[in-house]
PDB file of C-alpha atoms and ligand atoms in Angstrom:
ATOM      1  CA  UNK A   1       1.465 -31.949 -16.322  1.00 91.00           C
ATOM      2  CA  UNK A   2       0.017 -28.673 -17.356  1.00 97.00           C
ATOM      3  CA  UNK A   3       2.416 -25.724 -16.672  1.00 98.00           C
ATOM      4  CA  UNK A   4       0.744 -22.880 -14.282  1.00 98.00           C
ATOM      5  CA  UNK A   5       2.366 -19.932 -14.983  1.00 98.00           C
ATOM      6  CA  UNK A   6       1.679 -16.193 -13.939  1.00 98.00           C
ATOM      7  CA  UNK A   7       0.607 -13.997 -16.604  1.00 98.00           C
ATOM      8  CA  UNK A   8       3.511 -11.973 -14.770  1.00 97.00           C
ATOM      9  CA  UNK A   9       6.078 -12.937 -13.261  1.00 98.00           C
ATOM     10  CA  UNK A  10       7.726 -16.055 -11.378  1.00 98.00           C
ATOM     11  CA  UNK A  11       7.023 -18.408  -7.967  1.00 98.00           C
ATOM     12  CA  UNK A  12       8.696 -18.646  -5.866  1.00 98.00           C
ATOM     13  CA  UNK A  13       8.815 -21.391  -3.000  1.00 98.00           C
ATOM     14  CA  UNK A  14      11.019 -20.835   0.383  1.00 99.00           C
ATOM     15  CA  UNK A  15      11.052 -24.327   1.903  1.00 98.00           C
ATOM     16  CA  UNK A  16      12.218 -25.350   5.219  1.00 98.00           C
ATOM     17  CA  UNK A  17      13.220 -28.356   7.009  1.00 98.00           C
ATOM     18  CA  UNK A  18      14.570 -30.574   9.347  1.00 98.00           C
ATOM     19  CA  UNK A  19      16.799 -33.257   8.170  1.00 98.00           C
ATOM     20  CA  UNK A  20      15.015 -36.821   9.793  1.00 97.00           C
ATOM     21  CA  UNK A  21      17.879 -38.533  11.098  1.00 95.00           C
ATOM     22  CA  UNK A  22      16.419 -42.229  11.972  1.00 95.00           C
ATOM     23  CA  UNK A  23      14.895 -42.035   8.013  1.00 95.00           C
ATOM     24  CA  UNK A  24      18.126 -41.184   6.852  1.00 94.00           C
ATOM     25  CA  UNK A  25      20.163 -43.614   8.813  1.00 93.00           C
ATOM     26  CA  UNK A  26      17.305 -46.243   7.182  1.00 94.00           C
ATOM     27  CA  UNK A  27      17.316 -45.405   3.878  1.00 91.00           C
ATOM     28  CA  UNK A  28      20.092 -44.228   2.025  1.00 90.00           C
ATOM     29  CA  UNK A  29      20.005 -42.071  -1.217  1.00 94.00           C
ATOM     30  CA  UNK A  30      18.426 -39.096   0.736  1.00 94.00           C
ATOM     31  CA  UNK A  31      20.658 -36.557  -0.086  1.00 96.00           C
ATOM     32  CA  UNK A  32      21.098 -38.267  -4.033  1.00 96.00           C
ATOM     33  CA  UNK A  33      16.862 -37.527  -3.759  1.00 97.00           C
ATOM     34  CA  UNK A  34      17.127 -33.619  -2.885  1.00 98.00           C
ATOM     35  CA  UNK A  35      20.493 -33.657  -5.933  1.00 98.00           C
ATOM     36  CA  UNK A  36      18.640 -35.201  -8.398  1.00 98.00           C
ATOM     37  CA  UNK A  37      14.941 -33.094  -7.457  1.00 98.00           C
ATOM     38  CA  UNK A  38      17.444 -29.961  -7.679  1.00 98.00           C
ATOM     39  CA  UNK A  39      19.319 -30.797 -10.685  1.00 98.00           C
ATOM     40  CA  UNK A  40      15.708 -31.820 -12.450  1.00 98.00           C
ATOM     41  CA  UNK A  41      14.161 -28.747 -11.627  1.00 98.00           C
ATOM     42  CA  UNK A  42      17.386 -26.250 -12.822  1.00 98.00           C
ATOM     43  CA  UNK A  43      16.881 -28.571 -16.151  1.00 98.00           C
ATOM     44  CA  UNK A  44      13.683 -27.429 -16.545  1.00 98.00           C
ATOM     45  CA  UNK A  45      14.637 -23.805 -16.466  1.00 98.00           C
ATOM     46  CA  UNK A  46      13.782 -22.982 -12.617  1.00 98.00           C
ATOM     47  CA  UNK A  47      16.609 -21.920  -9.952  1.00 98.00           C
ATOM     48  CA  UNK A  48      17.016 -23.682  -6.449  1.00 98.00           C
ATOM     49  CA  UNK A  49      19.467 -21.791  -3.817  1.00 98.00           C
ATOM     50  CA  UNK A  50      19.742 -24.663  -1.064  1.00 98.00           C
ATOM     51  CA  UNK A  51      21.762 -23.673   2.473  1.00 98.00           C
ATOM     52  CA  UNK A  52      22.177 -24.837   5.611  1.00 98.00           C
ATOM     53  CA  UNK A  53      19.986 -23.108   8.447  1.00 98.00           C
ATOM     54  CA  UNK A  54      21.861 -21.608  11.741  1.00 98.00           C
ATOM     55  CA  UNK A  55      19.618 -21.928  14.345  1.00 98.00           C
ATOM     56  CA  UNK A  56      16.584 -24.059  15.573  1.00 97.00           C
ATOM     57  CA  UNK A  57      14.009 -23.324  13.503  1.00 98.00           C
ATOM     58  CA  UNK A  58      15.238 -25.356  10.394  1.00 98.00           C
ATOM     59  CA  UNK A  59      17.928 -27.812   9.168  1.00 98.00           C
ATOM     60  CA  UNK A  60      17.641 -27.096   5.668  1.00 98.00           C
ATOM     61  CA  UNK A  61      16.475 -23.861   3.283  1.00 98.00           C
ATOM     62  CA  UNK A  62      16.255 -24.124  -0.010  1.00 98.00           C
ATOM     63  CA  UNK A  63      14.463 -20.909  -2.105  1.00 98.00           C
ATOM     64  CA  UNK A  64      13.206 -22.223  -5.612  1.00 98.00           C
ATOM     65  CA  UNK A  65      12.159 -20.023  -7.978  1.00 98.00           C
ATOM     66  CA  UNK A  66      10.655 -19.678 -11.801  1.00 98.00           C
ATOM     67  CA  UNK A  67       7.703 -19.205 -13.912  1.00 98.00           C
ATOM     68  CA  UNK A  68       5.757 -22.463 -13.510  1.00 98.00           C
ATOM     69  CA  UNK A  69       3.680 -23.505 -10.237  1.00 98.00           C
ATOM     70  CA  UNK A  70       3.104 -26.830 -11.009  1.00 98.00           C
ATOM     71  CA  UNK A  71       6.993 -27.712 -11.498  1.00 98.00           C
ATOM     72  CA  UNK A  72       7.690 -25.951  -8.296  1.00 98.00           C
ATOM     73  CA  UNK A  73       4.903 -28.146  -6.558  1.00 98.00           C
ATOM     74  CA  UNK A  74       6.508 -31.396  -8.070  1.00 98.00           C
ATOM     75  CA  UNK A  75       9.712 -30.660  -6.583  1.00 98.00           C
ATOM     76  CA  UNK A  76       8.575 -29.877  -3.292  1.00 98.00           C
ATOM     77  CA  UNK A  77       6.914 -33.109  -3.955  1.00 97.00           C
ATOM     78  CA  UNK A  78      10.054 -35.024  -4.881  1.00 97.00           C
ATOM     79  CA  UNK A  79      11.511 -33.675  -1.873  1.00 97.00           C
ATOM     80  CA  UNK A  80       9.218 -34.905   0.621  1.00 94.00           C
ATOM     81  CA  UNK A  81      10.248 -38.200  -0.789  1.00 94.00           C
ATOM     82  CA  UNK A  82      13.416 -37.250   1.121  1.00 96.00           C
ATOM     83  CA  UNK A  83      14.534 -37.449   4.595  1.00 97.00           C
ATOM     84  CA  UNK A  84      13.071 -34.108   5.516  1.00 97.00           C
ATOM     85  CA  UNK A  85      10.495 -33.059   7.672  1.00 97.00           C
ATOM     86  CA  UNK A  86       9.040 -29.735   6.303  1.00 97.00           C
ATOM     87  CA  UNK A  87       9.305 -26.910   9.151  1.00 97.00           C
ATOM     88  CA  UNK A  88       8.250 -23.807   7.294  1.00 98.00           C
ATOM     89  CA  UNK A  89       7.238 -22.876   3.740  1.00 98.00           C
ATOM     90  CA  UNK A  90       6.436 -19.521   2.148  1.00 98.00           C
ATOM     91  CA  UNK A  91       4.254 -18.973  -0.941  1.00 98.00           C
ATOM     92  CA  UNK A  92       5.021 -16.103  -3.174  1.00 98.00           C
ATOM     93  CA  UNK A  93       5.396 -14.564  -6.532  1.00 98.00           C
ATOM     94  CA  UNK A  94       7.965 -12.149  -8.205  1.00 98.00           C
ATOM     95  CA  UNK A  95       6.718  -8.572  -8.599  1.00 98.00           C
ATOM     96  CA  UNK A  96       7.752  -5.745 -10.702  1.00 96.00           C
ATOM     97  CA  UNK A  97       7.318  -1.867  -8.168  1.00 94.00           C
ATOM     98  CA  UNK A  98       4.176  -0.111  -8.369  1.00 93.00           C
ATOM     99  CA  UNK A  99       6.587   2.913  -7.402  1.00 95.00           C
ATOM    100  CA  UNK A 100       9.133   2.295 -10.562  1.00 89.00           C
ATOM    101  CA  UNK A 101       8.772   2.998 -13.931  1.00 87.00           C
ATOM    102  CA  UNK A 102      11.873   1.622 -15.454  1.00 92.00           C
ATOM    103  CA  UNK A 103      11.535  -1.314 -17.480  1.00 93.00           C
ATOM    104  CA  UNK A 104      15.194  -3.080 -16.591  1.00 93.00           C
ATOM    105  CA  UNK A 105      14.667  -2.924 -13.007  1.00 92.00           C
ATOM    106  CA  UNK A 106      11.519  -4.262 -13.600  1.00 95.00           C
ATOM    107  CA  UNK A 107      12.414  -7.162 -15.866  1.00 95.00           C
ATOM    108  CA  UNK A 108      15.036  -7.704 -13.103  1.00 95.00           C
ATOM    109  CA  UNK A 109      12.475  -7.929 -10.066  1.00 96.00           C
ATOM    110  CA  UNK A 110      10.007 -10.404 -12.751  1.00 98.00           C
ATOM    111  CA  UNK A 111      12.994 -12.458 -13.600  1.00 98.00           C
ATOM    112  CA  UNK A 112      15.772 -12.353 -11.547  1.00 98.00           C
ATOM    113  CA  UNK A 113      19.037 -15.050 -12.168  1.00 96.00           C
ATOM    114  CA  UNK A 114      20.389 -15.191  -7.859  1.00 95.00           C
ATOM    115  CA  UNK A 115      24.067 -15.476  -7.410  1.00 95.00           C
ATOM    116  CA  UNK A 116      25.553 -18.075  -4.531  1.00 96.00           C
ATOM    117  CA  UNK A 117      26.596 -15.454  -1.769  1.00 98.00           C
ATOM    118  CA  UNK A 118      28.093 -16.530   1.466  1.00 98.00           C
ATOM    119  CA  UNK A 119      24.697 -15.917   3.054  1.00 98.00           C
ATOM    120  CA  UNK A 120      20.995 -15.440   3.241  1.00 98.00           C
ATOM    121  CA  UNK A 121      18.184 -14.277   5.348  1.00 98.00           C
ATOM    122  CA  UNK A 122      14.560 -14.606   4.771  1.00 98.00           C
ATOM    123  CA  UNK A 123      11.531 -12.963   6.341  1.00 98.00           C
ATOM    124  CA  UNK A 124       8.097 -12.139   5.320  1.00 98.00           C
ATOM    125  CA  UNK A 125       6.802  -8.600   5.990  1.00 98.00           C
ATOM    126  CA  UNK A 126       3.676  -6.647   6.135  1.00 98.00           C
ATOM    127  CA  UNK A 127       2.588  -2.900   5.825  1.00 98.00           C
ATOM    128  CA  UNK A 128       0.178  -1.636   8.546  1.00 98.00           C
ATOM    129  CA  UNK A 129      -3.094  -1.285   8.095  1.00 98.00           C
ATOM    130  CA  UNK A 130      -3.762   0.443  12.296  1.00 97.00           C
ATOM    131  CA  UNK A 131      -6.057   3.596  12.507  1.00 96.00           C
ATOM    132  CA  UNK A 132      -2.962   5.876  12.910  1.00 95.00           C
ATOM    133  CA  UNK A 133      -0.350   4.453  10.610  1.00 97.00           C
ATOM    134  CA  UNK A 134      -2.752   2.528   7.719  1.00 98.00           C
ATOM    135  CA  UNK A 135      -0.043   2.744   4.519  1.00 98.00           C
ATOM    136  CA  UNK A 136      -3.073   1.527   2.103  1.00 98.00           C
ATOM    137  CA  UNK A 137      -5.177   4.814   3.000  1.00 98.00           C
ATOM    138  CA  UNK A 138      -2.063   7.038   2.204  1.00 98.00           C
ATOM    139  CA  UNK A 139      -2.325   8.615  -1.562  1.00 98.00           C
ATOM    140  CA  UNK A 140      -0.386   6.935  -4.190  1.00 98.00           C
ATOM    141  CA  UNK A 141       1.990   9.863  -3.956  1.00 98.00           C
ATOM    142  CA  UNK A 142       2.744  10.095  -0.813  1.00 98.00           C
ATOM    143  CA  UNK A 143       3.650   6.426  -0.875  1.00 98.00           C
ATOM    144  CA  UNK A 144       6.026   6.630  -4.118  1.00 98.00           C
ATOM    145  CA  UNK A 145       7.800   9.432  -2.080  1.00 97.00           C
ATOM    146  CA  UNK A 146       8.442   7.428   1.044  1.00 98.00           C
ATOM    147  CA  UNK A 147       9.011   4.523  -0.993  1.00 98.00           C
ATOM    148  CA  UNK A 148      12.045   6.877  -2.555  1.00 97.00           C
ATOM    149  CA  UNK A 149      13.829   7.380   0.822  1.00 96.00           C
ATOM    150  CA  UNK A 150      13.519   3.447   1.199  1.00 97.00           C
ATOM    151  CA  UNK A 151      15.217   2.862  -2.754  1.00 96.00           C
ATOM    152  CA  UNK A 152      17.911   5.590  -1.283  1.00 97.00           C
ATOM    153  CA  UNK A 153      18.736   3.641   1.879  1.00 98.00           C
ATOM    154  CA  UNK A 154      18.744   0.282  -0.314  1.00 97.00           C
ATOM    155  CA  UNK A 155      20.680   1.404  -3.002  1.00 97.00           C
ATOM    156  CA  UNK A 156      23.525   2.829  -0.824  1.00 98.00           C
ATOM    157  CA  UNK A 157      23.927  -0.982  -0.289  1.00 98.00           C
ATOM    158  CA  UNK A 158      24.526  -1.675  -3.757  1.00 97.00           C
ATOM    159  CA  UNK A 159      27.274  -4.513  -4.605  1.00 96.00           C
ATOM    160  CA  UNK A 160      27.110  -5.681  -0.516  1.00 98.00           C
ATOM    161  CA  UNK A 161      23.228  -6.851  -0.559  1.00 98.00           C
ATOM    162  CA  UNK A 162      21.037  -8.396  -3.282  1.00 97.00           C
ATOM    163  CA  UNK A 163      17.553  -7.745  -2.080  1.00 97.00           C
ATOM    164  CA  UNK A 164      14.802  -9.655  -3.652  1.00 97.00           C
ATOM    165  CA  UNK A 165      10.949  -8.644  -2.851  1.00 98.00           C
ATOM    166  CA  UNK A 166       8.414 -11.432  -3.468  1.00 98.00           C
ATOM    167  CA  UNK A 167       4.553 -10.299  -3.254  1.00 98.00           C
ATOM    168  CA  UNK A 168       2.114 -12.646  -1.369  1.00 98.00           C
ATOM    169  CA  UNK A 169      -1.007 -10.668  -1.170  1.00 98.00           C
ATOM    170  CA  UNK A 170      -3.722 -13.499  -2.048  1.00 98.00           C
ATOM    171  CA  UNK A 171      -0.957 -16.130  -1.532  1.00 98.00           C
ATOM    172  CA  UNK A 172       0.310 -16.554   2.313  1.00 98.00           C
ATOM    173  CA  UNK A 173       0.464 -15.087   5.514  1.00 98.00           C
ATOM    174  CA  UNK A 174       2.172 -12.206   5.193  1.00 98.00           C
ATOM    175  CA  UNK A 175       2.284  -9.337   2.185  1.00 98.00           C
ATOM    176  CA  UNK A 176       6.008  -9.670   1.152  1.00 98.00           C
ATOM    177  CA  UNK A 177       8.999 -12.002   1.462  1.00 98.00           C
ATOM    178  CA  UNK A 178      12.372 -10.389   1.950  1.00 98.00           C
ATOM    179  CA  UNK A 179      15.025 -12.353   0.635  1.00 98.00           C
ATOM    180  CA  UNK A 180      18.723 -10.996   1.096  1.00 98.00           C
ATOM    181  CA  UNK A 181      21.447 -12.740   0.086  1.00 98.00           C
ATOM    182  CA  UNK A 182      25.140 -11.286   0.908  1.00 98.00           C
ATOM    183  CA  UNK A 183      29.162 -12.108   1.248  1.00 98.00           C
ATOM    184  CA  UNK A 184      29.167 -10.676   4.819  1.00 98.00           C
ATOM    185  CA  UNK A 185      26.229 -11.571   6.873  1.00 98.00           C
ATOM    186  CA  UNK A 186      27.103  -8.084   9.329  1.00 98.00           C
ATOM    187  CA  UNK A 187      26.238  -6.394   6.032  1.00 98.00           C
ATOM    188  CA  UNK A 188      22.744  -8.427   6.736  1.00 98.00           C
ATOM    189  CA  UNK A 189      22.457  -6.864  10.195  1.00 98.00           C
ATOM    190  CA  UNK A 190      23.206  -3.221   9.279  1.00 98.00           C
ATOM    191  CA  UNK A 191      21.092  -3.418   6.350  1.00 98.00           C
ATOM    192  CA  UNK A 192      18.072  -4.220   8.121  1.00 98.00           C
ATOM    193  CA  UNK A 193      19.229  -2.092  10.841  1.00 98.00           C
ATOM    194  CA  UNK A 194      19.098   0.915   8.530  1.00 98.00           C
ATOM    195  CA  UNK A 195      16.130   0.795   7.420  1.00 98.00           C
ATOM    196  CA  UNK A 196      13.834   0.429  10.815  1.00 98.00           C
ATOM    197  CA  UNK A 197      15.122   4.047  11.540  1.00 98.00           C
ATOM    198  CA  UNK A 198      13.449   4.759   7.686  1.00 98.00           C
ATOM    199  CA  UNK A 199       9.436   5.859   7.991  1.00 97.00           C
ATOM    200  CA  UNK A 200       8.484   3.361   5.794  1.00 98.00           C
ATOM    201  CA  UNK A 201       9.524   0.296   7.819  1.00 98.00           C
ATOM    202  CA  UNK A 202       9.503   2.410  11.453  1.00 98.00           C
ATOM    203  CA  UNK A 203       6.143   3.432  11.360  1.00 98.00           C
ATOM    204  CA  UNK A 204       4.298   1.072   8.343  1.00 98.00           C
ATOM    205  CA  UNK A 205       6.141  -2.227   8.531  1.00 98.00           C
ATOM    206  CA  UNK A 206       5.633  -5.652  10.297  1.00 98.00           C
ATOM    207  CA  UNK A 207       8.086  -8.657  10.483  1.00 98.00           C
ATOM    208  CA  UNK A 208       7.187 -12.196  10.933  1.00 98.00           C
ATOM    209  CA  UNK A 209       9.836 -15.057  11.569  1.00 98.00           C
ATOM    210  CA  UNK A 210      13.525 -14.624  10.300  1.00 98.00           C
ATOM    211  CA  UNK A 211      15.671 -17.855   8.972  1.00 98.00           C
ATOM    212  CA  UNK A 212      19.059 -17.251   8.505  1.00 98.00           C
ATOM    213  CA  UNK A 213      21.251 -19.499   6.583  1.00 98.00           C
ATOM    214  CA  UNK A 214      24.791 -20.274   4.440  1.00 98.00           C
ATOM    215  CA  UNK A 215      24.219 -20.196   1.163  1.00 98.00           C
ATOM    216  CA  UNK A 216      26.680 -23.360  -0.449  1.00 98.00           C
ATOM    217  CA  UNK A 217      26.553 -25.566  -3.920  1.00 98.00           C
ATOM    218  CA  UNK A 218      23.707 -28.069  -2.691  1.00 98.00           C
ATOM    219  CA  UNK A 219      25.899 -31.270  -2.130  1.00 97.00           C
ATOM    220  CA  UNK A 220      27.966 -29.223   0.423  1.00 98.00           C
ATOM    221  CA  UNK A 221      24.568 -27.849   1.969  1.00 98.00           C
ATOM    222  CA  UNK A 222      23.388 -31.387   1.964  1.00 98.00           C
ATOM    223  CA  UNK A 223      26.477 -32.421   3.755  1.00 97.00           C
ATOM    224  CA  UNK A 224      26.300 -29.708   5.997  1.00 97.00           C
ATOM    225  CA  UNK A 225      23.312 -30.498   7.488  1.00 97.00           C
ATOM    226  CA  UNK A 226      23.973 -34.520   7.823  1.00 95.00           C
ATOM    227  CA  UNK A 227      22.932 -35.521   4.846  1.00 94.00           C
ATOM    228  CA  UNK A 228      25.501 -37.517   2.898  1.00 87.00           C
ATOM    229  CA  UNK A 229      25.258 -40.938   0.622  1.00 78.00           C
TER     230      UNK A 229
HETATM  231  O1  76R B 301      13.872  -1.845  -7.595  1.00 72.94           O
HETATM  232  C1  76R B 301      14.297  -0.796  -7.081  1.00 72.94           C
HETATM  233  O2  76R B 301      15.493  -0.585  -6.849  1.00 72.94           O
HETATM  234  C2  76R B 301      13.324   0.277  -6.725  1.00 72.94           C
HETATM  235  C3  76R B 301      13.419   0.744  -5.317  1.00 72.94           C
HETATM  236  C4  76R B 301      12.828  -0.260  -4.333  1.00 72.94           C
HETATM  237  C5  76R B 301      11.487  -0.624  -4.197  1.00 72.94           C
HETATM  238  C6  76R B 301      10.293  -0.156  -4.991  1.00 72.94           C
HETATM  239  C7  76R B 301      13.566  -0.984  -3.332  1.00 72.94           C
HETATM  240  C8  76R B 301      14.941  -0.936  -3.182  1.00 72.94           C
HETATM  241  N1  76R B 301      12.692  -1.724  -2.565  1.00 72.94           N
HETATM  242  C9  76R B 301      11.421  -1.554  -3.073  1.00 72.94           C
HETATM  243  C10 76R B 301      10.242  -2.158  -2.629  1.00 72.94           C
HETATM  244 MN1  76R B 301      13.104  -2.722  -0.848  1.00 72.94          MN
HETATM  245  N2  76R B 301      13.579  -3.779   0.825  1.00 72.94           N
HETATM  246  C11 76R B 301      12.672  -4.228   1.761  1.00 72.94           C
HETATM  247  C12 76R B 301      13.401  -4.697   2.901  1.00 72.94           C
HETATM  248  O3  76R B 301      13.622  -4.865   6.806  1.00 72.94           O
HETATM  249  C13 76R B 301      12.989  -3.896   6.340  1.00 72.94           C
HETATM  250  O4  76R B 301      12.847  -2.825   7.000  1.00 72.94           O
HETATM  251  C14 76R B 301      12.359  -3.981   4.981  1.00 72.94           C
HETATM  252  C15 76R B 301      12.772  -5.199   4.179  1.00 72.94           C
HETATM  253  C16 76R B 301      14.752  -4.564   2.617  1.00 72.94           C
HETATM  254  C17 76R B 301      15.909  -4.933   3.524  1.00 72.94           C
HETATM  255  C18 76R B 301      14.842  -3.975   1.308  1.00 72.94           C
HETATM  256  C19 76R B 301      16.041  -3.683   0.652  1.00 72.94           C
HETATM  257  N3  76R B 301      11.142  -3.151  -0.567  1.00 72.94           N
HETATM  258  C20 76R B 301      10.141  -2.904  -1.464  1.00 72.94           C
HETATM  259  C21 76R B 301       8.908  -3.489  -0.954  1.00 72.94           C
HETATM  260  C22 76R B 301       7.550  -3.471  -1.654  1.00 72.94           C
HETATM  261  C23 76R B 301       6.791  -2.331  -1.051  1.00 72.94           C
HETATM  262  C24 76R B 301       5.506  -1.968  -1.733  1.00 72.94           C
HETATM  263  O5  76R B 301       5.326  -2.295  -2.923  1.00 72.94           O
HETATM  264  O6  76R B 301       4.693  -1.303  -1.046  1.00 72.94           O
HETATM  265  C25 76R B 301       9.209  -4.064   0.264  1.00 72.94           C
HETATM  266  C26 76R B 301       8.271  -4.827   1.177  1.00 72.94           C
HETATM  267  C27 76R B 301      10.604  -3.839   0.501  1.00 72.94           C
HETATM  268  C28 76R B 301      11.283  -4.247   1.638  1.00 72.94           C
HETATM  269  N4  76R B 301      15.112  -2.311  -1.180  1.00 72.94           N
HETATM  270  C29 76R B 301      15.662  -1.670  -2.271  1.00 72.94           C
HETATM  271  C30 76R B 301      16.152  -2.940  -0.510  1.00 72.94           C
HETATM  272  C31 76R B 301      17.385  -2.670  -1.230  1.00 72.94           C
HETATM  273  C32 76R B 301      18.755  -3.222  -0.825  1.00 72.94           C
HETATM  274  C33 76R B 301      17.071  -1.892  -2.311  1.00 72.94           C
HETATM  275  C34 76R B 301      18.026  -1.386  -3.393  1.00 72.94           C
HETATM  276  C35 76R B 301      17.902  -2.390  -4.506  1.00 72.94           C
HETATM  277  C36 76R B 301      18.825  -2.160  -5.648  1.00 72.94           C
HETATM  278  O7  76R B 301      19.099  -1.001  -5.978  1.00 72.94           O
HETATM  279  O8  76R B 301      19.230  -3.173  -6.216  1.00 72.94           O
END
């Protein structure tokens, strides 16, 4: 299989699902499917954060991550071969800031390594693009200044939220995917909170759907969610 890879950058794949009880019940091994898809796939150098969706919109999450397409494809391939039904998927790739200069944080944003926090929450975003509040007409300038109140609020949640921005101009539905992971999942609520009083999300930013989720080593997710061998 030839290896797709971004010139810069990684993929990254947010996958949803509901668990297909009847299948399950049929055919044992499901969960042993999503282990051994997971396990493959951090073999080959890629990341998987699986966790177990609160609420009705999903069973299952799992965010996988790293710098080859055509891996990530397989394993969303391997896990259709599982009891799950897919729900929801978003497309996207890592991104270093147009409004950052510094080479670690960059290398950081391109590459990231994601710890297992208590929790996660994932939603895509887009900036506005109406007559009276169009961010792409505003001068670079004036964006990298508002961008700097928005680094302010973000970084004043340093050590309580890992934030990671995915870009998916070109690639899906939206412009952005938000991924937060934290210990506390208030911390999730204030953060966001915060930051829809900030110009840049008050006045430029819209949110599509948000999944919300516990984070957990994937046997326990899989168990979690009803899917045990
Ligand atoms: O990497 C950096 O620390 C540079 C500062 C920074 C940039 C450039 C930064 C910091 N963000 C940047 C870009 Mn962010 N971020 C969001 C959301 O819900 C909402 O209102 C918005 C969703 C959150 C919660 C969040 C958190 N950020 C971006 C971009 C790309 C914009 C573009 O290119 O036009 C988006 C869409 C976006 C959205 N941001 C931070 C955070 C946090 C917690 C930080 C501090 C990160 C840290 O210091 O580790």
């Amino acid at each position: 299989m030839e290896p797709v890879t971004p010139s810069e950058g990684w993929g990254a794949l947010h996958l949803f699902y509901r668990v297909d009880r009847e299948r399950a019940e049929r055919e044992p091994g499901g969960a042993k499917r999503v282990l051994d898809a997971v396990a493959s796939l951090e073999a080959d150098e890629h990341q998987a954060l699986c966790f177990a969706v609160l609420g009705h919109k999903a069973d299952f999450g799992v965010m996988a991550l790293g710098p080859d397409l055509a891996r990530l494809q397989a394993f969303e391939q391997e896990l259709a071969a599982a009891p799950l039904a897919p729900s929801w998927s978003y497309v996207s790739l890592t991104e270093r800031s147009e409004y950052t200069s510094d080479e670690e944080r960059a290398r950081q944003r391109l590459y990231p390594r994601l710890p297992l926090k208590n929790a996660i929450c994932f939603y895509p975003m887009s900036k506005r693009r109406d007559p009276e509040a169009n961010w792409y007409a505003l001068p670079f300038e004036e964006r990298k200044q508002l961008m700097e109140g928005h680094g302010r609020i973000g970084r004043s949640y340093a050590g309580r939220v890992l934030q990671l921005i995915t870009g998916s101009v070109g690639l899906d539905d939206w412009e952005w995917g938000v991924t937060l992971l934290a210990d506390d999942p208030a911390v999730l609520k204030e953060i966001v909170y915060e930051m829809r009083f900030d110009e840049v999300s008050a006045r430029y930013a819209d949110f599509g759907p948000f999944f919300t989720g516990l984070l957990l080593e994937p046997p326990e997710a899989l168990r979690r969610v009803g899917l045990a061998d």
